[in-house]
Structures are given as C-alpha cells and as structure tokens.
mmCIF file of C-alpha atoms in Angstrom:
data_model
loop_
_atom_site.group_PDB
_atom_site.id
_atom_site.type_symbol
_atom_site.label_atom_id
_atom_site.label_comp_id
_atom_site.label_asym_id
_atom_site.label_seq_id
_atom_site.Cartn_x
_atom_site.Cartn_y
_atom_site.Cartn_z
ATOM 1 C CA MET A 1 5.689 -12.715 -5.776
ATOM 2 C CA SER A 2 4.800 -15.899 -3.994
ATOM 3 C CA SER A 3 5.488 -17.859 -0.819
ATOM 4 C CA ASP A 4 6.106 -20.770 -3.187
ATOM 5 C CA GLY A 5 9.630 -19.440 -3.111
ATOM 6 C CA VAL A 6 10.458 -17.711 -6.375
ATOM 7 C CA PRO A 7 13.495 -15.583 -5.540
ATOM 8 C CA LEU A 8 14.133 -12.169 -7.121
ATOM 9 C CA ALA A 9 17.527 -11.173 -8.494
ATOM 10 C CA GLU A 10 19.047 -7.984 -7.062
ATOM 11 C CA GLY A 11 17.979 -5.936 -10.073
ATOM 12 C CA GLN A 12 14.462 -7.360 -10.001
ATOM 13 C CA LEU A 13 14.050 -6.428 -6.314
ATOM 14 C CA ARG A 14 15.381 -2.919 -6.939
ATOM 15 C CA ARG A 15 12.975 -2.502 -9.888
ATOM 16 C CA ARG A 16 10.122 -3.765 -7.723
ATOM 17 C CA ARG A 17 11.029 -1.176 -5.060
ATOM 18 C CA ASP A 18 11.198 1.669 -7.617
ATOM 19 C CA ARG A 19 8.021 0.687 -9.493
ATOM 20 C CA LEU A 20 6.045 0.310 -6.275
ATOM 21 C CA GLY A 21 7.405 3.680 -5.185
ATOM 22 C CA ASP A 22 6.225 5.322 -8.362
ATOM 23 C CA PHE A 23 2.850 3.574 -8.092
ATOM 24 C CA LEU A 24 2.259 4.486 -4.413
ATOM 25 C CA ASP A 25 3.436 8.116 -4.794
ATOM 26 C CA ALA A 26 0.209 8.900 -6.672
ATOM 27 C CA TRP A 27 -1.780 8.257 -3.481
ATOM 28 C CA GLY A 28 -0.175 10.593 -0.952
ATOM 29 C CA ASP A 29 3.134 11.510 0.699
ATOM 30 C CA LEU A 30 5.459 8.530 0.443
ATOM 31 C CA THR A 31 8.683 7.539 2.137
ATOM 32 C CA ILE A 32 10.661 4.390 1.328
ATOM 33 C CA ASP A 33 13.180 2.664 3.536
ATOM 34 C CA ASP A 34 15.381 -0.052 2.022
ATOM 35 C CA ALA A 35 17.359 -1.609 4.882
ATOM 36 C CA GLY A 36 19.666 -4.560 5.399
ATOM 37 C CA GLU A 37 20.944 -5.281 1.932
ATOM 38 C CA SER A 38 24.540 -5.918 3.074
ATOM 39 C CA ALA A 39 23.509 -8.118 5.943
ATOM 40 C CA GLY A 40 21.478 -10.562 3.839
ATOM 41 C CA ARG A 41 18.212 -9.803 5.631
ATOM 42 C CA ARG A 42 16.458 -7.002 3.845
ATOM 43 C CA ARG A 43 13.310 -5.013 4.517
ATOM 44 C CA LEU A 44 11.501 -2.777 2.063
ATOM 45 C CA GLU A 45 9.187 -0.387 3.852
ATOM 46 C CA PHE A 46 6.739 1.968 2.156
ATOM 47 C CA VAL A 47 4.908 4.476 4.392
ATOM 48 C CA LEU A 48 2.110 6.490 2.824
ATOM 49 C CA HIS A 49 0.314 9.451 4.440
ATOM 50 C CA ALA A 50 -2.906 10.459 2.639
ATOM 51 C CA PRO A 51 -4.287 12.673 1.284
ATOM 52 C CA GLY A 52 -0.823 14.267 1.624
ATOM 53 C CA HIS A 53 0.667 17.696 1.079
ATOM 54 C CA ASP A 54 -0.481 20.130 3.766
ATOM 55 C CA LEU A 55 -3.753 18.309 4.470
ATOM 56 C CA ALA A 56 -4.203 16.497 7.756
ATOM 57 C CA ASP A 57 -3.583 12.749 7.592
ATOM 58 C CA GLU A 58 -6.813 10.773 7.186
ATOM 59 C CA ILE A 59 -5.106 7.446 6.753
ATOM 60 C CA VAL A 60 -1.638 6.036 7.088
ATOM 61 C CA VAL A 61 -0.593 2.894 5.228
ATOM 62 C CA ARG A 62 2.599 0.948 5.847
ATOM 63 C CA TYR A 63 3.829 -1.890 3.693
ATOM 64 C CA ARG A 64 6.784 -3.991 4.895
ATOM 65 C CA GLU A 65 8.315 -6.833 2.909
ATOM 66 C CA TYR A 66 11.130 -8.891 4.386
ATOM 67 C CA TYR A 67 13.580 -10.829 2.229
ATOM 68 C CA ARG A 68 16.332 -13.337 2.963
ATOM 69 C CA ARG A 69 19.334 -13.622 0.631
ATOM 70 C CA THR A 70 19.736 -17.059 -0.945
ATOM 71 C CA ARG A 71 23.068 -18.822 -1.456
ATOM 72 C CA VAL A 72 23.270 -17.559 -5.026
ATOM 73 C CA GLY A 73 22.600 -13.995 -3.998
ATOM 74 C CA ASP A 74 18.933 -13.639 -4.902
ATOM 75 C CA TRP A 75 16.244 -12.416 -2.537
ATOM 76 C CA LEU A 76 13.474 -14.683 -1.225
ATOM 77 C CA LEU A 77 10.368 -13.242 0.408
ATOM 78 C CA ALA A 78 10.444 -14.237 4.088
ATOM 79 C CA LYS A 79 7.332 -12.467 5.339
ATOM 80 C CA TYR A 80 5.200 -9.333 4.878
ATOM 81 C CA ALA A 81 3.097 -6.947 6.923
ATOM 82 C CA TYR A 82 0.665 -4.642 5.109
ATOM 83 C CA GLU A 83 -1.048 -2.205 7.500
ATOM 84 C CA TYR A 84 -3.920 0.269 7.070
ATOM 85 C CA LEU A 85 -4.814 2.779 9.789
ATOM 86 C CA ASP A 86 -8.018 4.793 9.518
ATOM 87 C CA ILE A 87 -7.165 7.706 11.787
ATOM 88 C CA ALA A 88 -10.667 9.187 12.188
ATOM 89 C CA ARG A 89 -12.309 5.866 12.981
ATOM 90 C CA LYS A 90 -9.270 4.517 14.893
ATOM 91 C CA ARG A 91 -9.522 1.274 13.059
ATOM 92 C CA ARG A 92 -6.722 -0.950 11.835
ATOM 93 C CA LEU A 93 -6.796 -3.535 9.053
ATOM 94 C CA ALA A 94 -3.673 -5.531 8.396
ATOM 95 C CA PHE A 95 -2.653 -8.394 6.129
ATOM 96 C CA HIS A 96 0.319 -10.370 7.335
ATOM 97 C CA MET A 97 2.217 -13.427 6.249
ATOM 98 C CA HIS A 98 4.747 -14.986 8.651
ATOM 99 C CA PRO A 99 5.168 -18.211 10.624
ATOM 100 C CA ILE A 100 2.456 -19.023 13.153
ATOM 101 C CA SER A 101 2.917 -21.979 15.467
ATOM 102 C CA SER A 102 4.273 -24.820 13.359
ATOM 103 C CA ARG A 103 3.079 -23.367 10.067
ATOM 104 C CA PRO A 104 5.989 -21.829 8.128
ATOM 105 C CA LEU A 105 4.287 -18.976 6.269
ATOM 106 C CA MET A 106 0.693 -18.282 7.165
ATOM 107 C CA PRO A 107 -1.233 -15.475 5.480
ATOM 108 C CA HIS A 108 -3.768 -13.898 7.801
ATOM 109 C CA ALA A 109 -5.452 -10.625 8.695
ATOM 110 C CA HIS A 110 -5.943 -8.416 11.725
ATOM 111 C CA CYS A 111 -8.902 -6.066 12.121
ATOM 112 C CA GLU A 112 -9.484 -4.086 15.268
ATOM 113 C CA ASP A 113 -9.612 -0.777 17.135
ATOM 114 C CA ALA A 114 -6.279 0.958 17.158
ATOM 115 C CA ASP A 115 -4.757 4.333 17.997
ATOM 116 C CA GLY A 116 -1.768 3.893 15.739
ATOM 117 C CA LEU A 117 0.016 1.565 13.378
ATOM 118 C CA ALA A 118 0.865 -1.594 15.188
ATOM 119 C CA ASP A 119 4.323 -3.210 15.275
ATOM 120 C CA ASP A 120 3.056 -6.305 17.011
ATOM 121 C CA GLU A 121 0.444 -8.951 16.362
ATOM 122 C CA GLY A 122 -3.139 -8.036 17.068
ATOM 123 C CA ARG A 123 -5.404 -9.841 19.497
ATOM 124 C CA HIS A 124 -6.916 -12.136 16.882
ATOM 125 C CA HIS A 125 -5.645 -13.855 13.806
ATOM 126 C CA LEU A 126 -8.243 -13.798 11.022
ATOM 127 C CA ARG A 127 -8.502 -15.749 7.803
ATOM 128 C CA ALA A 128 -7.038 -14.166 4.644
ATOM 129 C CA VAL A 129 -5.399 -15.298 1.463
ATOM 130 C CA GLU A 130 -1.862 -14.423 0.440
ATOM 131 C CA LEU A 131 -1.758 -10.991 -1.183
ATOM 132 C CA ASP A 132 0.666 -9.016 -3.250
ATOM 133 C CA LEU A 133 1.302 -5.468 -2.033
ATOM 134 C CA ARG A 134 -0.766 -4.022 -4.887
ATOM 135 C CA GLU A 135 -3.743 -6.223 -4.019
ATOM 136 C CA ALA A 136 -3.605 -5.098 -0.390
ATOM 137 C CA HIS A 137 -3.301 -1.496 -1.515
ATOM 138 C CA GLU A 138 -6.394 -1.823 -3.707
ATOM 139 C CA THR A 139 -8.367 -3.191 -0.771
ATOM 140 C CA PHE A 140 -7.160 -0.403 1.494
ATOM 141 C CA MET A 141 -7.805 2.406 -1.035
ATOM 142 C CA ARG A 142 -11.308 1.045 -1.800
ATOM 143 C CA LEU A 143 -12.045 1.344 1.936
ATOM 144 C CA TYR A 144 -10.593 4.831 2.087
ATOM 145 C CA ALA A 145 -12.432 6.136 -0.985
ATOM 146 C CA SER A 146 -15.739 4.640 0.107
ATOM 147 C CA GLU A 147 -15.418 6.501 3.455
ATOM 148 C CA ALA A 148 -16.086 3.289 5.335
ATOM 149 C CA GLY A 149 -14.126 1.636 8.083
ATOM 150 C CA PRO A 150 -13.085 -1.980 7.744
ATOM 151 C CA ASP A 151 -15.880 -4.460 8.386
ATOM 152 C CA CYS A 152 -14.111 -6.614 10.902
ATOM 153 C CA ASP A 153 -17.151 -8.900 11.358
ATOM 154 C CA SER A 154 -16.689 -10.090 7.800
ATOM 155 C CA TYR A 155 -13.433 -11.843 8.668
ATOM 156 C CA LEU A 156 -13.550 -15.368 10.036
ATOM 157 C CA PRO A 157 -11.180 -16.498 12.794
ATOM 158 C CA LEU A 158 -8.034 -18.257 11.676
ATOM 159 C CA VAL A 159 -7.747 -21.845 12.870
ATOM 160 C CA VAL A 160 -4.014 -22.523 12.741
ATOM 161 C CA ASN A 161 -3.833 -26.097 13.926
ATOM 162 C CA ARG A 162 -6.609 -27.534 11.814
ATOM 163 C CA ALA A 163 -5.361 -30.519 9.803
ATOM 164 C CA ILE A 164 -5.098 -29.553 6.147
ATOM 165 C CA ASP A 165 -4.889 -33.075 4.725
ATOM 166 C CA ASP A 166 -8.332 -34.286 5.789
ATOM 167 C CA MET B 1 -9.396 36.544 -14.496
ATOM 168 C CA ALA B 2 -6.987 36.086 -11.579
ATOM 169 C CA VAL B 3 -3.860 34.119 -12.241
ATOM 170 C CA VAL B 4 -3.427 31.203 -9.866
ATOM 171 C CA SER B 5 0.089 30.011 -9.091
ATOM 172 C CA PRO B 6 0.825 26.260 -9.098
ATOM 173 C CA ARG B 7 1.127 26.293 -5.308
ATOM 174 C CA GLU B 8 -2.252 28.016 -4.914
ATOM 175 C CA ALA B 9 -3.770 25.576 -7.370
ATOM 176 C CA VAL B 10 -2.473 22.654 -5.336
ATOM 177 C CA GLU B 11 -3.982 24.170 -2.188
ATOM 178 C CA LEU B 12 -7.382 24.519 -3.915
ATOM 179 C CA LEU B 13 -7.376 20.739 -4.354
ATOM 180 C CA ASN B 14 -8.499 20.050 -0.800
ATOM 181 C CA LYS B 15 -10.405 16.749 -1.160
ATOM 182 C CA ALA B 16 -8.902 13.300 -0.823
ATOM 183 C CA PHE B 17 -10.614 11.986 -3.978
ATOM 184 C CA TYR B 18 -12.068 13.313 -7.230
ATOM 185 C CA THR B 19 -14.488 11.866 -9.750
ATOM 186 C CA PRO B 20 -13.418 11.410 -13.389
ATOM 187 C CA GLY B 21 -15.841 14.280 -14.287
ATOM 188 C CA GLU B 22 -14.182 16.641 -11.797
ATOM 189 C CA VAL B 23 -10.721 15.746 -13.036
ATOM 190 C CA ALA B 24 -11.820 16.185 -16.652
ATOM 191 C CA ALA B 25 -13.035 19.713 -15.841
ATOM 192 C CA LEU B 26 -9.785 20.599 -14.049
ATOM 193 C CA ALA B 27 -7.665 19.232 -16.903
ATOM 194 C CA SER B 28 -9.906 20.641 -19.686
ATOM 195 C CA VAL B 29 -10.352 17.275 -21.307
ATOM 196 C CA SER B 30 -13.325 14.952 -21.656
ATOM 197 C CA SER B 31 -14.394 12.383 -19.065
ATOM 198 C CA SER B 32 -13.737 9.613 -21.603
ATOM 199 C CA THR B 33 -10.109 10.821 -21.857
ATOM 200 C CA ILE B 34 -9.792 10.541 -18.095
ATOM 201 C CA LEU B 35 -11.300 7.073 -18.152
ATOM 202 C CA ASN B 36 -8.813 6.123 -20.877
ATOM 203 C CA TYR B 37 -5.961 7.339 -18.695
ATOM 204 C CA ILE B 38 -7.276 5.162 -15.868
ATOM 205 C CA HIS B 39 -7.637 2.102 -18.056
ATOM 206 C CA ASP B 40 -4.176 2.652 -19.567
ATOM 207 C CA GLY B 41 -2.673 2.869 -16.083
ATOM 208 C CA ARG B 42 -1.522 6.432 -16.619
ATOM 209 C CA LEU B 43 -3.756 7.774 -13.867
ATOM 210 C CA ALA B 44 -4.127 6.146 -10.441
ATOM 211 C CA ALA B 45 -7.710 5.391 -9.480
ATOM 212 C CA VAL B 46 -9.731 3.055 -7.316
ATOM 213 C CA LYS B 47 -12.758 1.291 -8.717
ATOM 214 C CA LEU B 48 -15.687 1.395 -6.286
ATOM 215 C CA SER B 49 -18.206 -0.294 -8.588
ATOM 216 C CA GLU B 50 -18.624 -1.224 -12.228
ATOM 217 C CA ARG B 51 -18.834 2.394 -13.370
ATOM 218 C CA THR B 52 -17.589 4.348 -10.383
ATOM 219 C CA TYR B 53 -14.001 5.477 -10.018
ATOM 220 C CA ARG B 54 -12.292 7.766 -7.564
ATOM 221 C CA ILE B 55 -8.976 9.453 -8.320
ATOM 222 C CA PRO B 56 -6.662 10.353 -5.452
ATOM 223 C CA ARG B 57 -5.697 14.003 -4.944
ATOM 224 C CA LYS B 58 -1.985 13.478 -5.503
ATOM 225 C CA ALA B 59 -2.661 11.794 -8.859
ATOM 226 C CA VAL B 60 -4.682 14.840 -9.904
ATOM 227 C CA VAL B 61 -1.841 17.142 -8.833
ATOM 228 C CA ARG B 62 0.602 15.089 -10.905
ATOM 229 C CA LEU B 63 -1.728 14.954 -13.915
ATOM 230 C CA LEU B 64 -2.083 18.746 -13.901
ATOM 231 C CA GLY B 65 1.700 19.095 -13.728
ATOM 232 C CA LEU B 66 1.494 21.058 -10.497
ATOM 233 C CA GLU B 67 3.976 18.947 -8.625
ATOM 234 C CA ALA B 68 6.757 16.574 -9.672
ATOM 235 C CA PRO B 69 7.092 13.156 -8.047
ATOM 236 C CA SER B 70 8.911 13.577 -4.732
ATOM 237 C CA ILE B 71 9.656 10.176 -3.343
ATOM 238 C CA VAL B 72 12.017 10.018 -0.397
ATOM 239 C CA VAL B 73 14.079 6.845 -0.453
ATOM 240 C CA THR B 74 16.385 6.003 2.440
ATOM 241 C CA GLN B 75 18.942 3.242 1.871
ATOM 242 C CA ARG B 76 20.504 1.656 4.931
ATOM 243 C CA PRO B 77 22.436 -1.386 3.670
ATOM 244 C CA ASP B 78 24.103 -2.116 7.001
ATOM 245 C CA ALA B 79 20.905 -2.047 9.126
ATOM 246 C CA ALA B 80 20.158 -5.173 11.139
ATOM 247 C CA ILE B 81 16.793 -6.647 10.141
ATOM 248 C CA ASP B 82 15.100 -9.189 12.349
ATOM 249 C CA LEU B 83 13.318 -11.975 10.484
#
C-alpha cells in the first residue's frame, strides 16, 4: 500500500481486511469495524486489547485506514492513523498520514503522555516515514515485548513548510 | 496427574509473552521447531534482537489448540465516514 496512489479492487481490500484480522488476532482480543462501503468513503478499523482473554489490558492498539472509492470502483488509501497506548505508563505513540497545511499526505508521528487513545491530533507533529500497518504493528509490539515505553525524545519535530526542492 | 481442562490451561498462561523455549516445553516440541514456526510465519512473534524472540500469549493459546480464532467483524456499509 502506498500514498503513490495504487488503488485496491474490492476483493483485494476485503482480503487485506481478513488477512490483517487473522494476523492481528494472534496478539490479543481483536475487533474489526468495516464502515462506509456503500457511501464511497470507507474506514477499516482494527482494535486490539492485549494480552487479552481475562487478563487486564496492558496495551490497546488501534489501526484505522481510510479509503476513497475511485471512479472505476476501486479503493484508494486516503489517510491512516495507527495508535499505540501503553496503559501502565500512560504513553501514546501514533503514526499518522493525512494532509497537513498545504501538504496533501504527510506521514508523521505523535509521542506523548496520554490517558487514553486519542481521536485528535497531538500537541506536536514529529518526523516519521510512511508505514504499512504491519510495520507499525511490529514497532508497537517490539515496544510492548521489551517492557519499555516509547522514547519520545528520539523523534525529531516535523517541519511542514520546509521547501523540499532545495 | 491432574487433568487440566482447556479453559484451565488457558488461565495458566498468565504472561503477555513467552520465549521460544517456554513455548517448546508447553507444546512438547523442540525449540528449533518453534523457531521454524516463527520463520515460516506459522507462529506470531516479535524479534527483539538477532537471537531473541517473544511470542504473544494468544499465539501460544492458538498453537496449543486451546482456543479457536474469534475475530469479531462488524460491517456497517451505510455508515458516514469523514475524510
């Protein structure tokens, strides 16, 4: 998947949803919400509570991907929000890609104190590369398994308006 | 030896992550078999360093056949999504 604009056919998107569901289910209690297909603006949401079962939540992860239907009926990624909440440490790490200022799709991160999963933008935009959901998940699970909170100081601030052609 | 039900067995797995050696002991296979499962993609695991893996509890439960996949999928085709 890429912001370069490679659309997915209906069956490809459904297979992506189901394969990601099977992949993520190995990590905790998973719910999937597939919304907006008829309206042409679709959101796939995966919410994972770990370790799962009857054990108290230690982390909650939420992955949201937004798609816009193209004229030929395929689905084009419009933006994403991948969120990791470390409940014990009350820390949030998020990888987003959406428009910022005049930039159409800008991958970035958020890293901060938090009491819960955020629906809004954090206080600071931080530099990050574009990630697929599985890449974000690997980063989040490495943090979780290493029993370490996110190192927010390791992220540089995002400078949105810097000229990119010079 | 006391017989442990699948539900009791699941409850005994009370850590978030297990080492390949721990999973091998639980599954009565060798550690190299568990590493093969990880490398084949049959067993979920996170790589912490070159030779250190951690396997999430739910993957262990599934490997041992104690619990079937139970994914809840909600489909709301008419929902309004804001882009």
